[in-house]
């Protein structure tokens, strides 16, 4: 469901991309540089999207969706980077356990299962968020904003686990 909402909004935002939607990752990156705790880093989610939304091009429903989606892509790239780092560490840990013939549960298997379950949770949470708009035009941006926030949370958790 969420994927359909994102796809519809992305198609409708296609014309807006041609108009050079004024989006930059800089506000979020600057915020993250100054943030020392998980809570402070999480508060950075939406900084770039909001700066974009506050422009004339970003203020429409389609523009808002486009701004949110661009920041969602930013967080998705971080999530993938941190997931790969955590997975590499888990695989190395598991190899050590294998060498010891240990019965300890393997981290890589648990990490993959957690990530797959998180994707299901994200999609369900954001479908619910969209449903709260009763089919109105705000459903698309609400779903994308939810996906951006959920992705930021997961990226930051993975970052902490990969340290």
Short mmCIF file of C-alpha atoms in Angstrom, two decimals:
data_model
loop_
_atom_site.label_atom_id
_atom_site.label_comp_id
_atom_site.label_asym_id
_atom_site.label_seq_id
_atom_site.Cartn_x
_atom_site.Cartn_y
_atom_site.Cartn_z
CA UNK A 1 0.00 0.00 0.00
CA UNK A 2 2.67 2.53 0.99
CA UNK A 3 4.64 1.66 -2.12
CA UNK A 4 1.62 2.50 -4.26
CA UNK A 5 1.16 5.83 -2.50
CA UNK A 6 4.84 6.66 -2.94
CA UNK A 7 4.73 5.59 -6.60
CA UNK A 8 1.66 7.74 -7.34
CA UNK A 9 3.18 10.75 -5.64
CA UNK A 10 6.52 10.21 -7.37
CA UNK A 11 4.79 10.12 -10.75
CA UNK A 12 2.81 13.27 -9.99
CA UNK A 13 5.96 14.97 -8.70
CA UNK A 14 7.84 14.19 -11.92
CA UNK A 15 6.92 17.55 -13.42
CA UNK A 16 8.05 19.26 -10.24
CA UNK A 17 11.52 17.67 -10.52
CA UNK A 18 11.81 19.32 -13.93
CA UNK A 19 11.10 22.65 -12.18
CA UNK A 20 14.15 22.23 -9.96
CA UNK A 21 12.55 21.65 -6.61
CA UNK A 22 14.82 23.58 -4.21
CA UNK A 23 15.95 20.65 -2.08
CA UNK A 24 19.34 20.28 -0.40
CA UNK A 25 20.64 17.72 2.11
CA UNK A 26 22.65 20.49 3.80
CA UNK A 27 20.18 21.36 6.61
CA UNK A 28 19.96 17.73 7.70
CA UNK A 29 23.71 17.15 7.37
CA UNK A 30 24.47 20.30 9.40
CA UNK A 31 22.03 19.24 12.08
CA UNK A 32 23.55 15.75 12.25
CA UNK A 33 27.05 17.18 12.62
CA UNK A 34 25.99 19.12 15.71
CA UNK A 35 23.88 16.33 17.26
CA UNK A 36 25.54 14.25 19.97
CA UNK A 37 22.75 11.91 21.04
CA UNK A 38 20.32 9.62 19.25
CA UNK A 39 17.44 11.91 20.23
CA UNK A 40 19.25 14.97 18.86
CA UNK A 41 20.10 13.13 15.64
CA UNK A 42 16.50 11.97 15.28
CA UNK A 43 15.34 15.58 15.63
CA UNK A 44 17.32 16.31 12.44
CA UNK A 45 14.93 14.19 10.39
CA UNK A 46 12.86 16.53 8.29
CA UNK A 47 15.22 19.52 8.40
CA UNK A 48 16.01 19.44 4.68
CA UNK A 49 12.44 18.61 3.71
CA UNK A 50 11.12 21.51 5.80
CA UNK A 51 13.56 23.97 4.24
CA UNK A 52 12.34 22.81 0.82
CA UNK A 53 8.66 22.94 1.84
CA UNK A 54 9.14 26.52 3.05
CA UNK A 55 9.84 27.65 -0.52
CA UNK A 56 7.17 28.60 -3.07
CA UNK A 57 7.87 25.45 -5.12
CA UNK A 58 7.71 23.18 -2.10
CA UNK A 59 4.54 24.61 -0.60
CA UNK A 60 2.01 22.74 -2.74
CA UNK A 61 0.83 19.22 -1.97
CA UNK A 62 2.94 17.82 -4.79
CA UNK A 63 5.89 19.99 -3.82
CA UNK A 64 5.62 18.91 -0.19
CA UNK A 65 5.57 15.27 -1.27
CA UNK A 66 8.60 15.85 -3.48
CA UNK A 67 10.55 17.54 -0.68
CA UNK A 68 9.73 14.76 1.76
CA UNK A 69 10.61 12.09 -0.77
CA UNK A 70 13.99 13.62 -1.49
CA UNK A 71 14.85 13.56 2.20
CA UNK A 72 13.49 10.02 2.44
CA UNK A 73 16.01 9.07 -0.24
CA UNK A 74 18.77 10.74 1.81
CA UNK A 75 17.86 8.67 4.87
CA UNK A 76 17.46 5.53 2.77
CA UNK A 77 21.03 5.91 1.50
CA UNK A 78 22.27 6.28 5.10
CA UNK A 79 20.20 3.29 6.17
CA UNK A 80 21.76 1.14 3.45
CA UNK A 81 25.26 2.31 4.40
CA UNK A 82 24.74 1.58 8.10
CA UNK A 83 23.01 -1.73 7.40
CA UNK A 84 25.96 -2.91 5.31
CA UNK A 85 28.37 -1.87 8.09
CA UNK A 86 26.32 -3.70 10.73
CA UNK A 87 26.01 -6.74 8.47
CA UNK A 88 29.77 -6.84 7.85
CA UNK A 89 30.40 -6.77 11.59
CA UNK A 90 27.76 -9.45 12.19
CA UNK A 91 29.24 -11.73 9.52
CA UNK A 92 32.72 -11.34 11.01
CA UNK A 93 31.36 -12.09 14.49
CA UNK A 94 29.52 -15.13 13.18
CA UNK A 95 32.71 -16.45 11.52
CA UNK A 96 34.45 -16.26 14.88
CA UNK A 97 31.58 -18.21 16.44
CA UNK A 98 31.77 -20.79 13.65
CA UNK A 99 35.50 -21.22 14.27
CA UNK A 100 34.73 -21.89 17.93
CA UNK A 101 31.87 -24.24 17.01
CA UNK A 102 29.70 -22.11 19.28
CA UNK A 103 25.95 -22.62 19.70
CA UNK A 104 25.50 -18.87 20.21
CA UNK A 105 22.79 -17.42 17.94
CA UNK A 106 24.20 -15.83 14.81
CA UNK A 107 23.98 -12.06 14.45
CA UNK A 108 23.75 -11.86 10.66
CA UNK A 109 20.63 -14.04 10.61
CA UNK A 110 19.05 -11.95 13.37
CA UNK A 111 19.97 -8.68 11.66
CA UNK A 112 18.45 -9.77 8.34
CA UNK A 113 15.26 -10.95 10.08
CA UNK A 114 15.02 -7.69 12.00
CA UNK A 115 15.44 -5.60 8.84
CA UNK A 116 12.81 -7.60 6.93
CA UNK A 117 10.39 -7.20 9.83
CA UNK A 118 11.14 -3.49 10.02
CA UNK A 119 10.22 -3.05 6.34
CA UNK A 120 6.84 -4.69 7.00
CA UNK A 121 6.36 -2.45 10.06
CA UNK A 122 7.33 0.72 8.15
CA UNK A 123 4.92 -0.06 5.32
CA UNK A 124 2.06 -0.84 7.72
CA UNK A 125 2.71 2.23 9.88
CA UNK A 126 2.78 4.52 6.87
CA UNK A 127 -0.31 2.94 5.30
CA UNK A 128 -2.07 3.69 8.59
CA UNK A 129 -0.76 7.27 8.55
CA UNK A 130 -2.12 7.72 5.01
CA UNK A 131 -5.48 6.23 6.03
CA UNK A 132 -5.88 8.93 8.65
CA UNK A 133 -6.33 11.43 5.79
CA UNK A 134 -9.55 9.78 4.64
CA UNK A 135 -8.46 9.64 1.01
CA UNK A 136 -7.64 13.35 0.91
CA UNK A 137 -4.75 14.93 -0.96
CA UNK A 138 -2.63 15.00 2.18
CA UNK A 139 -2.46 11.19 2.29
CA UNK A 140 0.46 10.97 -0.13
CA UNK A 141 2.69 13.51 1.64
CA UNK A 142 1.68 12.02 5.01
CA UNK A 143 2.74 8.54 3.89
CA UNK A 144 6.02 9.80 2.46
CA UNK A 145 6.70 11.87 5.57
CA UNK A 146 6.06 8.78 7.66
CA UNK A 147 8.41 6.72 5.47
CA UNK A 148 11.07 9.42 5.83
CA UNK A 149 10.72 9.49 9.64
CA UNK A 150 10.66 5.71 9.99
CA UNK A 151 13.68 5.38 7.70
CA UNK A 152 15.57 8.00 9.71
CA UNK A 153 14.82 6.12 12.95
CA UNK A 154 16.01 2.84 11.48
CA UNK A 155 19.11 4.40 9.92
CA UNK A 156 20.11 5.93 13.24
CA UNK A 157 19.53 2.66 15.08
CA UNK A 158 21.66 0.81 12.54
CA UNK A 159 24.32 3.50 12.87
CA UNK A 160 24.47 2.91 16.61
CA UNK A 161 24.63 -0.86 16.12
CA UNK A 162 27.43 -0.60 13.56
CA UNK A 163 29.77 1.39 15.82
#
